[in-house]
Tab-separated table of C-alpha atoms in Angstrom:
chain	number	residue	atom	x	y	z
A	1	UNK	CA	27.981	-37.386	3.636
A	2	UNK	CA	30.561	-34.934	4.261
A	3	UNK	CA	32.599	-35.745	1.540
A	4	UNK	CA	29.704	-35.746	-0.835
A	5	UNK	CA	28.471	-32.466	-0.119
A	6	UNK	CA	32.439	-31.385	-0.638
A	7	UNK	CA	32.477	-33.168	-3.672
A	8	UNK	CA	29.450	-31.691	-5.220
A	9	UNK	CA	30.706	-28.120	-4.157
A	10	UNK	CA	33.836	-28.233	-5.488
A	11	UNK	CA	32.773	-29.926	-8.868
A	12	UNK	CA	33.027	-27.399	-11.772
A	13	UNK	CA	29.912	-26.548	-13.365
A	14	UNK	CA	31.729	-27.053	-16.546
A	15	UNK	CA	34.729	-29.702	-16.747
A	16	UNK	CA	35.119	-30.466	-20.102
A	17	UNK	CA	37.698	-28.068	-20.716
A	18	UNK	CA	37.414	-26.113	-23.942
A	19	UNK	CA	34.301	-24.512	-23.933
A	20	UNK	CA	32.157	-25.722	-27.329
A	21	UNK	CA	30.698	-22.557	-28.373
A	22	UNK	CA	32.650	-20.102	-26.772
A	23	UNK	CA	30.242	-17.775	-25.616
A	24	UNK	CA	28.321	-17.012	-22.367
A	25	UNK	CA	25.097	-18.521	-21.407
A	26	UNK	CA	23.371	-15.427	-21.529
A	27	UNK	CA	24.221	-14.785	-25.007
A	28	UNK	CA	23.992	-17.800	-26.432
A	29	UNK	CA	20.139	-17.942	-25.240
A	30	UNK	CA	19.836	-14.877	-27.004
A	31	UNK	CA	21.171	-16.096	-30.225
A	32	UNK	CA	18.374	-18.699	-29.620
A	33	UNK	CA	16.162	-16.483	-29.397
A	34	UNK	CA	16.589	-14.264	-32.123
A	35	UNK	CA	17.016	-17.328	-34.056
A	36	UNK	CA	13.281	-18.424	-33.275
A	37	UNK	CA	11.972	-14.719	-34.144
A	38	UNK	CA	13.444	-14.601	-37.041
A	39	UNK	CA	11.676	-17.483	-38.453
A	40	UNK	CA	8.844	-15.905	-37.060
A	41	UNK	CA	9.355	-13.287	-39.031
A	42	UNK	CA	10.144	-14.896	-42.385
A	43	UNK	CA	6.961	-16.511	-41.485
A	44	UNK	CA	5.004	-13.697	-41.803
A	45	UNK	CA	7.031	-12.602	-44.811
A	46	UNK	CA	6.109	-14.967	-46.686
A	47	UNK	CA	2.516	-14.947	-46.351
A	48	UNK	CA	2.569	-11.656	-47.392
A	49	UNK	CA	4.573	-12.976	-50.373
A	50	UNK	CA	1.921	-15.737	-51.364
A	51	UNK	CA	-1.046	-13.373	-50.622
A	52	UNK	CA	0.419	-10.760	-52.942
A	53	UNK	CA	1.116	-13.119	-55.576
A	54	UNK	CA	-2.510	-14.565	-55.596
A	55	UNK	CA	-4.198	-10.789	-55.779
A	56	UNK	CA	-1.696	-9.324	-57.777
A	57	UNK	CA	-4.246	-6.817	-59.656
A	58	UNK	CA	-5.470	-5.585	-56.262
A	59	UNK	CA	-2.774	-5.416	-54.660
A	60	UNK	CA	-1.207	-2.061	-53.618
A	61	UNK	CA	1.890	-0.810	-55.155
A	62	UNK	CA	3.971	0.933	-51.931
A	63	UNK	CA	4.614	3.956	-53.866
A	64	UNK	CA	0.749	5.124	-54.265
A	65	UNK	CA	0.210	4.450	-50.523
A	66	UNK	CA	3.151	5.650	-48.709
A	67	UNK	CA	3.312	9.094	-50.394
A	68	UNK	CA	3.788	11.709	-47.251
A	69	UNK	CA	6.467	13.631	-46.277
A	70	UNK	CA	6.207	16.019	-43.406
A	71	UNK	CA	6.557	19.795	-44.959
A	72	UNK	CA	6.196	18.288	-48.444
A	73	UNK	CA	3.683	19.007	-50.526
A	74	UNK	CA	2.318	16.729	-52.779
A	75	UNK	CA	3.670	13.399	-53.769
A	76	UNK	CA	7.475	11.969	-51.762
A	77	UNK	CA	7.225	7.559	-51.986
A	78	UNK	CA	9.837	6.242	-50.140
A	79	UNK	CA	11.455	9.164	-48.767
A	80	UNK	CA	10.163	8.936	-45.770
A	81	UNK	CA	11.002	5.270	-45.132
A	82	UNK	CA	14.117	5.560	-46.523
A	83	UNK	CA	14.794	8.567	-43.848
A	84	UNK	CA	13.283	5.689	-41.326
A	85	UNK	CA	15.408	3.172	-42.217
A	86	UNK	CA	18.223	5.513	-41.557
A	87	UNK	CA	17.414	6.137	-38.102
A	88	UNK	CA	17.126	2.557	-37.182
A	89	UNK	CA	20.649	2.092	-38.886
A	90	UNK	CA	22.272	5.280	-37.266
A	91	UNK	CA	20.994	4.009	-33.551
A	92	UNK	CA	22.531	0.558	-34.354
A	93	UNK	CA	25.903	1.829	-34.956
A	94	UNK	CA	25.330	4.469	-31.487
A	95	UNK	CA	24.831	1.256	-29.673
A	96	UNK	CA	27.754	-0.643	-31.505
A	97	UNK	CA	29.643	2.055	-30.129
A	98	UNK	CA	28.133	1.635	-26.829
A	99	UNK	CA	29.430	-1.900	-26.874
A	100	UNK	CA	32.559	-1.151	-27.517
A	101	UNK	CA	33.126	1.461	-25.140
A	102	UNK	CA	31.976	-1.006	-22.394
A	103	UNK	CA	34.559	-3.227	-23.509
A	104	UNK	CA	36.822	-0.486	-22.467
A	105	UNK	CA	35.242	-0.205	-19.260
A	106	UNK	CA	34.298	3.444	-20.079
A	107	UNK	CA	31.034	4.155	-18.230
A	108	UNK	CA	30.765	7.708	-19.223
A	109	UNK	CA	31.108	6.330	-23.292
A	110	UNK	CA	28.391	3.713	-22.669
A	111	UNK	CA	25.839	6.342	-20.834
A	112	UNK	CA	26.669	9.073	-24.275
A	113	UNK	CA	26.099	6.021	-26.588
A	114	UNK	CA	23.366	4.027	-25.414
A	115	UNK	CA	21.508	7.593	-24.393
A	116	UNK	CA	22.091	7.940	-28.464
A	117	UNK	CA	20.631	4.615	-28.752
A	118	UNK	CA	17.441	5.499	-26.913
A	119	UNK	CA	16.876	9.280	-28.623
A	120	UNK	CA	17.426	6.840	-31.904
A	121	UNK	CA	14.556	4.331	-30.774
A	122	UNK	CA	12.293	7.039	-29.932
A	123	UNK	CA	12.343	9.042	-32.833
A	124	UNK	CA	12.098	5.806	-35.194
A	125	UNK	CA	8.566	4.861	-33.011
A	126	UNK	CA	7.695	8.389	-33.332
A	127	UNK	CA	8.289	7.890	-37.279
A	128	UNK	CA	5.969	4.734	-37.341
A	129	UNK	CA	3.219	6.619	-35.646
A	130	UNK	CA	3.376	9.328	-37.929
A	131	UNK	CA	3.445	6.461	-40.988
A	132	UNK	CA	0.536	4.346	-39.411
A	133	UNK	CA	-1.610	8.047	-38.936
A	134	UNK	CA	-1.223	8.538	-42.549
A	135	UNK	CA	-2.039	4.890	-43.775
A	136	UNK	CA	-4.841	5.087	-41.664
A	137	UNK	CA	-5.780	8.771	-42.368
A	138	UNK	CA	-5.999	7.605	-46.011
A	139	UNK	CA	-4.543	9.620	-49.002
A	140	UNK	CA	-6.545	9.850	-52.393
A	141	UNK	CA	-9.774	8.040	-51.580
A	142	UNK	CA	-11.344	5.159	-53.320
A	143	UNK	CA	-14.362	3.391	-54.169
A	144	UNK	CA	-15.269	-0.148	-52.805
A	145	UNK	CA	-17.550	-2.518	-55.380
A	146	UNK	CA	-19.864	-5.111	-54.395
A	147	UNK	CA	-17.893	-7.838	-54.082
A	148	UNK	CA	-15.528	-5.440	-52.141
A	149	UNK	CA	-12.731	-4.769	-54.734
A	150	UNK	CA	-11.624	-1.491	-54.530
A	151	UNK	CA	-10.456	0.392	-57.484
A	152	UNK	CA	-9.241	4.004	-58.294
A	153	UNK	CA	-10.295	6.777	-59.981
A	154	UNK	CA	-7.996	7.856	-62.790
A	155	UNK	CA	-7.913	9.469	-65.906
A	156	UNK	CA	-8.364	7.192	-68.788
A	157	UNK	CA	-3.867	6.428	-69.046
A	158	UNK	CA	-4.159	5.356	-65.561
A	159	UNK	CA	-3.301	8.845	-63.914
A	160	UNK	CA	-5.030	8.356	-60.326
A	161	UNK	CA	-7.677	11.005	-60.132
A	162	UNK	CA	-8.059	11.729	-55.815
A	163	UNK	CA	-11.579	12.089	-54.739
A	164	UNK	CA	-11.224	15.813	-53.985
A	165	UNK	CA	-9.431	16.379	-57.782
A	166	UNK	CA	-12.994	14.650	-58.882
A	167	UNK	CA	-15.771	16.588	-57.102
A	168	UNK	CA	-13.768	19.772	-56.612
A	169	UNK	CA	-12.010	19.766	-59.443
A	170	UNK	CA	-8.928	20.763	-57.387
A	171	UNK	CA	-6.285	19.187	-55.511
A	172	UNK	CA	-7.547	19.944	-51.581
A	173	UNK	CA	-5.028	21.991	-49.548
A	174	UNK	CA	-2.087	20.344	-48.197
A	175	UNK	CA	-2.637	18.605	-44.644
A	176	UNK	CA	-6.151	18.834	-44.796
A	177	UNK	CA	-8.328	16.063	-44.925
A	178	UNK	CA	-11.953	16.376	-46.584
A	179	UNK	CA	-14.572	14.094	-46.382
A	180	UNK	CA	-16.954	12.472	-49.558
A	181	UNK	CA	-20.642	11.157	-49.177
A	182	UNK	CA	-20.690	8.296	-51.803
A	183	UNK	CA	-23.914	10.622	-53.576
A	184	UNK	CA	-21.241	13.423	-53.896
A	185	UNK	CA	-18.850	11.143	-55.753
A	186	UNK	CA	-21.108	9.174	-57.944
A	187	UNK	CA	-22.502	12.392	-59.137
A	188	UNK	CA	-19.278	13.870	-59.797
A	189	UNK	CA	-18.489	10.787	-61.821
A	190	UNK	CA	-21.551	10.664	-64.077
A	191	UNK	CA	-20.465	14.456	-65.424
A	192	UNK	CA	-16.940	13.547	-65.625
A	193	UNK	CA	-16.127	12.183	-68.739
A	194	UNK	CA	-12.408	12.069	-68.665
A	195	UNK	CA	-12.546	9.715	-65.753
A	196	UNK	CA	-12.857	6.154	-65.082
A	197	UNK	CA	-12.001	3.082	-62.840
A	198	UNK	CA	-8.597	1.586	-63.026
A	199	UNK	CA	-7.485	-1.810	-60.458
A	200	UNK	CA	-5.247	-0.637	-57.865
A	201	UNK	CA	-1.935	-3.158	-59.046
A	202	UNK	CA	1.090	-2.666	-60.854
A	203	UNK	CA	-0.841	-3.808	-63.833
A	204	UNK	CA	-2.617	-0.223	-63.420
A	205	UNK	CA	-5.818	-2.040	-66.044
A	206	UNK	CA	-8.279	0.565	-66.664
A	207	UNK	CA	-12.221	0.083	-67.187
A	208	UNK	CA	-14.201	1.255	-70.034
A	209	UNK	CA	-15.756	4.737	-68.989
A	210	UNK	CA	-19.221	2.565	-69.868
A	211	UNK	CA	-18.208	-0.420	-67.599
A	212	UNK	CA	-17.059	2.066	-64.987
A	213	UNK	CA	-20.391	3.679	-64.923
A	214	UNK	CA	-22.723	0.378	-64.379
A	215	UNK	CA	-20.456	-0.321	-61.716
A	216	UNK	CA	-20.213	2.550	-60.093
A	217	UNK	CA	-23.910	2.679	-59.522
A	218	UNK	CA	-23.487	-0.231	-56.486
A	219	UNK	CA	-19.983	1.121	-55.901
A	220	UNK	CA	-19.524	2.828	-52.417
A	221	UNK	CA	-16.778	5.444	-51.450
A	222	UNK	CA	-13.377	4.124	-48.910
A	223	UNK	CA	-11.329	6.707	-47.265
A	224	UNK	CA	-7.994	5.983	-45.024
A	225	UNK	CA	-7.797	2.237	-44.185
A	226	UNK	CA	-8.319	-0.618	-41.087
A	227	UNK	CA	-8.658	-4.216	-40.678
A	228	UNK	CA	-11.932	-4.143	-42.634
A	229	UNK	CA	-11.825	-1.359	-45.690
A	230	UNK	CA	-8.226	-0.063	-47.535
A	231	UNK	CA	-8.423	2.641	-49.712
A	232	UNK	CA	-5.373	1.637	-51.566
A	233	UNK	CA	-6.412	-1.986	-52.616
A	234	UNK	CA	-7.004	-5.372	-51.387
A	235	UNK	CA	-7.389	-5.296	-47.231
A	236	UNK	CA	-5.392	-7.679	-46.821
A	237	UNK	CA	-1.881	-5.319	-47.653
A	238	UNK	CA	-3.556	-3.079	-44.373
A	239	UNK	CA	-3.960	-5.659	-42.307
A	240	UNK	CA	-0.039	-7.211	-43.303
A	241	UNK	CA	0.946	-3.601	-42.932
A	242	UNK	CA	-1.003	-3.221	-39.390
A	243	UNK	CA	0.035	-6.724	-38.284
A	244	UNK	CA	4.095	-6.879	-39.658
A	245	UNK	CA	5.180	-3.545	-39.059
A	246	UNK	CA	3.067	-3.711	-35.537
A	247	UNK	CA	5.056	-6.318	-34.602
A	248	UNK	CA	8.746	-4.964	-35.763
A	249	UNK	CA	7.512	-1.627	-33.629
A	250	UNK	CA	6.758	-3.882	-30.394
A	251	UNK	CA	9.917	-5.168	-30.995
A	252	UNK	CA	11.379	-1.857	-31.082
A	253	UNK	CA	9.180	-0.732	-28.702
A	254	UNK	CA	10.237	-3.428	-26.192
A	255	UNK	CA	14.241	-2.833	-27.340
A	256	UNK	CA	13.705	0.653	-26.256
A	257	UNK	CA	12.658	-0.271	-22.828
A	258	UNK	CA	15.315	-2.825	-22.427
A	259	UNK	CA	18.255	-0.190	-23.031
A	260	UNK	CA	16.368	2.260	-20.325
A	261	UNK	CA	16.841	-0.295	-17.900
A	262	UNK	CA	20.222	-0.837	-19.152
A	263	UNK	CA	21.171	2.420	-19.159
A	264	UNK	CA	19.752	2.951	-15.733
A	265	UNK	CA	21.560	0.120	-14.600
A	266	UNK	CA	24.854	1.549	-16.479
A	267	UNK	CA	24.639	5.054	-14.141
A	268	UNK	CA	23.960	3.361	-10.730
A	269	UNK	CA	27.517	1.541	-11.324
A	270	UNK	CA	25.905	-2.296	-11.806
A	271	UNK	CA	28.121	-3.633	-14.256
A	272	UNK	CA	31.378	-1.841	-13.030
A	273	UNK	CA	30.568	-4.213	-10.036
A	274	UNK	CA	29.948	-6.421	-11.944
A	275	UNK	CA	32.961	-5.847	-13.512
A	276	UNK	CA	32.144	-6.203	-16.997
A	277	UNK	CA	29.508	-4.785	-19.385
A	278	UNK	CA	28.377	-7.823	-21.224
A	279	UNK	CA	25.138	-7.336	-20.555
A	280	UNK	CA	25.240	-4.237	-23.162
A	281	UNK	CA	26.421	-6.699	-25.736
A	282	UNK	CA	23.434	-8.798	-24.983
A	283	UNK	CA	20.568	-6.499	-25.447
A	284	UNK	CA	22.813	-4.922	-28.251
A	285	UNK	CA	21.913	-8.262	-30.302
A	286	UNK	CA	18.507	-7.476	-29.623
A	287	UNK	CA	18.502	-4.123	-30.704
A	288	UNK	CA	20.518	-4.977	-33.789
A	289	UNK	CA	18.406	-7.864	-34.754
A	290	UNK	CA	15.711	-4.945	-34.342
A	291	UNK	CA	17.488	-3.477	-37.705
A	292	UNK	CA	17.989	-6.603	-38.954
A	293	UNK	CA	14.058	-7.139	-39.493
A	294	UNK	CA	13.512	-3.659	-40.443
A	295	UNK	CA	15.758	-4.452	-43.576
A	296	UNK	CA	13.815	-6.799	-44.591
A	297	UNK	CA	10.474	-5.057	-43.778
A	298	UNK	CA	12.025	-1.993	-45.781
A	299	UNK	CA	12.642	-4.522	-48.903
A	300	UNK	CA	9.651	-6.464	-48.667
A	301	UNK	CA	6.620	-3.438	-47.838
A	302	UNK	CA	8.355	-0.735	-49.578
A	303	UNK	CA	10.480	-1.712	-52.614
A	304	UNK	CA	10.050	-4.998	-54.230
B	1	UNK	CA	49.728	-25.169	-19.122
B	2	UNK	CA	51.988	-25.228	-22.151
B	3	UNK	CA	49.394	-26.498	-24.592
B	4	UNK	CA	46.537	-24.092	-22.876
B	5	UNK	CA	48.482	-21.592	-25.264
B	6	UNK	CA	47.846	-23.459	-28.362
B	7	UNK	CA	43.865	-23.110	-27.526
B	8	UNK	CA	41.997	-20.470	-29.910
B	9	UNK	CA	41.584	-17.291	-27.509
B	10	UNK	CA	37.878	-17.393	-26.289
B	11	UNK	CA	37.391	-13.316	-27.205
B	12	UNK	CA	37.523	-13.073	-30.749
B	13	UNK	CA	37.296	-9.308	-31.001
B	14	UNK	CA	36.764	-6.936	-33.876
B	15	UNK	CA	39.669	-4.758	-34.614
B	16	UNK	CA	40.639	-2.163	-32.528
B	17	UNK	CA	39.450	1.377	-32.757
B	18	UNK	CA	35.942	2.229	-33.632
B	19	UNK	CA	36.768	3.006	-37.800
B	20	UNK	CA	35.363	-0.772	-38.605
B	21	UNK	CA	31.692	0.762	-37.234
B	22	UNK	CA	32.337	3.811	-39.362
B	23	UNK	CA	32.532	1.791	-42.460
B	24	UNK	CA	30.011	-0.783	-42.231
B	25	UNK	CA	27.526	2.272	-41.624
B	26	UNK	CA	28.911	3.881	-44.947
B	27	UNK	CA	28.165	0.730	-46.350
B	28	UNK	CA	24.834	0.648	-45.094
B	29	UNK	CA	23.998	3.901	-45.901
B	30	UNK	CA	25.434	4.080	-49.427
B	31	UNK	CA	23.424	0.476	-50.418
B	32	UNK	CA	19.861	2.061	-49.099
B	33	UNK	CA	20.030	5.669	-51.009
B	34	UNK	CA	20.909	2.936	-54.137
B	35	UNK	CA	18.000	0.720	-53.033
B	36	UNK	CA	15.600	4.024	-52.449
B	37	UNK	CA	16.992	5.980	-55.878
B	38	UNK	CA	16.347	2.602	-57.981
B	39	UNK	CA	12.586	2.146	-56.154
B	40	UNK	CA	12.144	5.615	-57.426
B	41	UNK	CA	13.398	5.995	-60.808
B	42	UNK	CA	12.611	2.220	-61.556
B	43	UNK	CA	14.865	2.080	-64.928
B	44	UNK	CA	12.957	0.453	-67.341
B	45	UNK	CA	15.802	-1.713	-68.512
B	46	UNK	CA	15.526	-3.507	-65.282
B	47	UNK	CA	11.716	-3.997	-65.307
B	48	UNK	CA	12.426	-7.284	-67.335
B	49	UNK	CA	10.893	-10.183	-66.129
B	50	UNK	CA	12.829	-13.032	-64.695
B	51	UNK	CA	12.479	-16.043	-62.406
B	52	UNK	CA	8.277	-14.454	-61.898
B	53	UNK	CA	9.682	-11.262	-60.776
B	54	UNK	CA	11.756	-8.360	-62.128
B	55	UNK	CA	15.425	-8.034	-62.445
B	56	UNK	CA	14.875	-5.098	-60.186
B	57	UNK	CA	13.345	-6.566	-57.382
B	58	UNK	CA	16.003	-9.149	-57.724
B	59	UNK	CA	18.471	-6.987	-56.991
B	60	UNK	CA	16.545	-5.573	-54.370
B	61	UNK	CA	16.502	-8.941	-52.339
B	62	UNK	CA	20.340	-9.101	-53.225
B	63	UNK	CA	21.133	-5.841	-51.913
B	64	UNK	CA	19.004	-6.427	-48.387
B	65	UNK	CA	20.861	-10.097	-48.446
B	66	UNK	CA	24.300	-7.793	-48.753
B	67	UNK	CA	23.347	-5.821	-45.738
B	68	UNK	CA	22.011	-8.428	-43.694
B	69	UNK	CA	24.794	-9.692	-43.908
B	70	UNK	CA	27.208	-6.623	-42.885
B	71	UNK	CA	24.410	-6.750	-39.829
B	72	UNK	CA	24.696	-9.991	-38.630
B	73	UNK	CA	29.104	-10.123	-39.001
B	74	UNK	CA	29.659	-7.234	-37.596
B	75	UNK	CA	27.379	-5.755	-35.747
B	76	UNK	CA	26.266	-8.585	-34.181
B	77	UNK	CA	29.751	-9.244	-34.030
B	78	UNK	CA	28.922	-13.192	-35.221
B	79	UNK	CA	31.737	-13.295	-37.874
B	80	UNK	CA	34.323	-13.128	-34.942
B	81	UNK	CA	32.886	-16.013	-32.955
B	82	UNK	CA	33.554	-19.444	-33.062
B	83	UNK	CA	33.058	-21.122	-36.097
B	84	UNK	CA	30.811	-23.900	-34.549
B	85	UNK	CA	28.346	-21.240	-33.470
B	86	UNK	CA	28.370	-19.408	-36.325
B	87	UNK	CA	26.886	-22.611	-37.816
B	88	UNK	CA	24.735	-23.395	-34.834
B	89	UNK	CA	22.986	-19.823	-35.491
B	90	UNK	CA	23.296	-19.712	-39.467
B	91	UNK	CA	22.363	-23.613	-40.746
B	92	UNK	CA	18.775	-22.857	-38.999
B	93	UNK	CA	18.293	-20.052	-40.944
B	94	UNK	CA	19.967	-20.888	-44.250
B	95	UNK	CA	17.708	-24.355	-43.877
B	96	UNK	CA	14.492	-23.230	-42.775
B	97	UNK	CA	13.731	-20.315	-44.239
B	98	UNK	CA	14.265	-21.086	-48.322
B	99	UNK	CA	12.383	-23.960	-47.022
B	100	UNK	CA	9.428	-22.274	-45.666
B	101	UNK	CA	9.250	-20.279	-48.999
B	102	UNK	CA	9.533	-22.888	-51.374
B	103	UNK	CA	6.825	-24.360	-49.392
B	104	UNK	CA	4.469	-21.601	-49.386
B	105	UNK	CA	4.783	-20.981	-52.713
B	106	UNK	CA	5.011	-23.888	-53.937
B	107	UNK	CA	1.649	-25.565	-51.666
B	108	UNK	CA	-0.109	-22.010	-52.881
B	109	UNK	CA	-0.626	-23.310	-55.836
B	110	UNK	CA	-4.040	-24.666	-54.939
B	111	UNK	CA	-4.824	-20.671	-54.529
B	112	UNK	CA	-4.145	-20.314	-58.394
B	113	UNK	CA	-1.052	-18.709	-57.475
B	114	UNK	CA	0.962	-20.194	-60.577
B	115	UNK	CA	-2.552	-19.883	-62.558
């Protein structure tokens, strides 16, 4: 019995000399990992994909939706998702740094670098709230028809016509948001004759002022967007939008707590103990896969 | 020990110094103010339909392809590890996922999406 137990101690817990993969255990299950969310992710991609392909005229295009940028006035698409996007990009390369420094053993480079890291996941979840309060806020206002299309008001080219531009005749000021009882609009409507109804899609189809009128007599006004209504087209882009980009910012969200306790970790001394820093490198996948998604968020919400 | 020196050394690392991080971020950067000035000015010779999309948003997927890639390499440092898990992580991917959208698509079409 003796021997045995001696035996069993002493056996390696690997003995097959040349290590397969070449990387730790740790890392290698988050390789797996990352692996399994990102088909989770392509999943949801791609039912965005075949949902916007099958309601292609309602369907929102990203530049009429995401139009804010804070201190601008009027319309900005894609600035401020670009300036997003280069957040999430500047804190991967702080934490790339971070992992290198703790390859040099240099605690006081990984606290400046991953402390960069966190400031850098903050202000990108402070972006998304900001983006989400807008989206759900809602922009321009729409109307919602019977069988709960929604369409646009524009001018007859296609030029989208806001709600306040139709009963006020004036553009609103900037950061305020008004409010339109669906009387209010349909009145303005009937004595505007330079407007009419136009699908909210990149085919940008307009409606006959006459057609417009017969069906804006059922028609009933949408402002901001949820899971239910979405002022800038089919409900289904909100609920992609609330559901996709919810579950990148958990993501980051959950990336941001994971280099707190990393960080906390890296001050009280663990891994010089330890005497190596590759847990860094570890959650450093996590946080770059993090920027990995967004990418293809970016390309996918925003730009195609 | 004589042929332990033959083995391939178990750290591949990334060069030295910290320029390599400096560039790929250039690289980043420079490829999304293209991606975000073409979403804006949309040229209109690129609006020309191909493959049921445009040319633009073609190049679109190719750019975010382009920086996924500079991502996964080096960032995620992959490029410098083995070679058989590079493949373990990347077949997966490179399998499943034009799978999964050839599927979609393809099974939509009960939705009218080819209509």
């Amino acid at each position: 019995m003796a021997n045995e137990a001696t035996l069993h101690k002493d056996t390696p817990l690997w003995g097959g000399g040349r290590q397969p993969l070449g990387v730790s255990y740790g890392k290698q299950m988050m390789w797996f990992f990352l692996l399994s969310d990102a088909l989770s992710f392509s999943g949801f991609l791609t039912a965005m994909g075949l949902y916007r392909f099958k309601y292609e005229e309602t369907w929102p295009v990203a530049e009429n939706v995401f139009t804010h940028f804070p201190f601008i006035h009027g319309d900005a698409p894609l600035l401020f998702v670009a300036l997003m996007t280069f957040i999430l990009i500047l804190s991967s390369v702080t934490m790339v740094m971070a992992v290198n420094a703790g390859h040099h053993m240099n605690r006081k480079g990984v606290i400046l670098w991953l402390g960069l890291t966190i400031v850098g996941g903050f202000f990108f979840l402070g972006s998304q709230a900001w983006e989400w309060y807008h989206f759900i806020t809602g922009d321009k206002g729409a109307v919602k028809m019977e069988d709960s299309t929604v369409l646009y008001f524009s001018d007859m080219e296609g030029k989208i016509v806001t709600l306040h531009e139709l009963v006020d005749g004036t553009p609103g000021v900037h950061g305020e948001h008004y409010y339109f009882t669906t009387e209010q609009v349909r009145e303005a409507f009937a004595a505007n004759e330079s407007v009419t109804l136009r699908n909210p899609g990149k085919t940008k189809e307009t409606y006959s002022r006459k057609e417009a009128l017969s069906m804006m007599s059922t028609a009933e006004v949408v402002q901001g967007a949820n899971m239910h209504e979405n002022e800038y087209g089919n409900v289904l882009f909100a609920d992609f939008f609330f559901f996709v980009t919810g579950f990148h910012g958990t993501h980051v969200f959950s990336g941001v707590i994971l280099n707190i306790i990393i960080f906390i970790n890296v001050i009280m001394g663990t891994y010089d103990k330890r005497g190596h820093y590759e847990m860094i490198e570890k959650v450093g996948l996590y946080w770059h896969f993090v920027d990995l998604v967004w990418v293809f968020v970016f390309t996918f919400f925003y730009l195609v | 020990m004589s042929d332990h020196s033959k083995l391939p050394s178990e750290h591949h690392e990334s060069p030295e110094g910290t320029w390599w991080i400096w560039k790929v971020f250039i690289i980043l950067l420079v490829v999304t103010t293209v991606e975000v000035a073409l979403g804006i000015i949309k040229p209109e010779p690129l609006m020309v339909q191909v493959l049921g999309t445009s040319v633009l948003n073609i190049i679109f997927i190719v750019l975010t392809l382009f920086k996924a890639f500079y991502i996964v390499a080096e960032f995620m440092h992959l490029k410098y590890e083995r070679s058989n898990f590079i493949w373990t992580i990347t077949l997966p991917m490179l399998i499943l996922i034009p799978y999964l959208t050839f599927i979609v698509l393809t099974e939509g079409g009960y939705m009218n999406v080819f209509e």
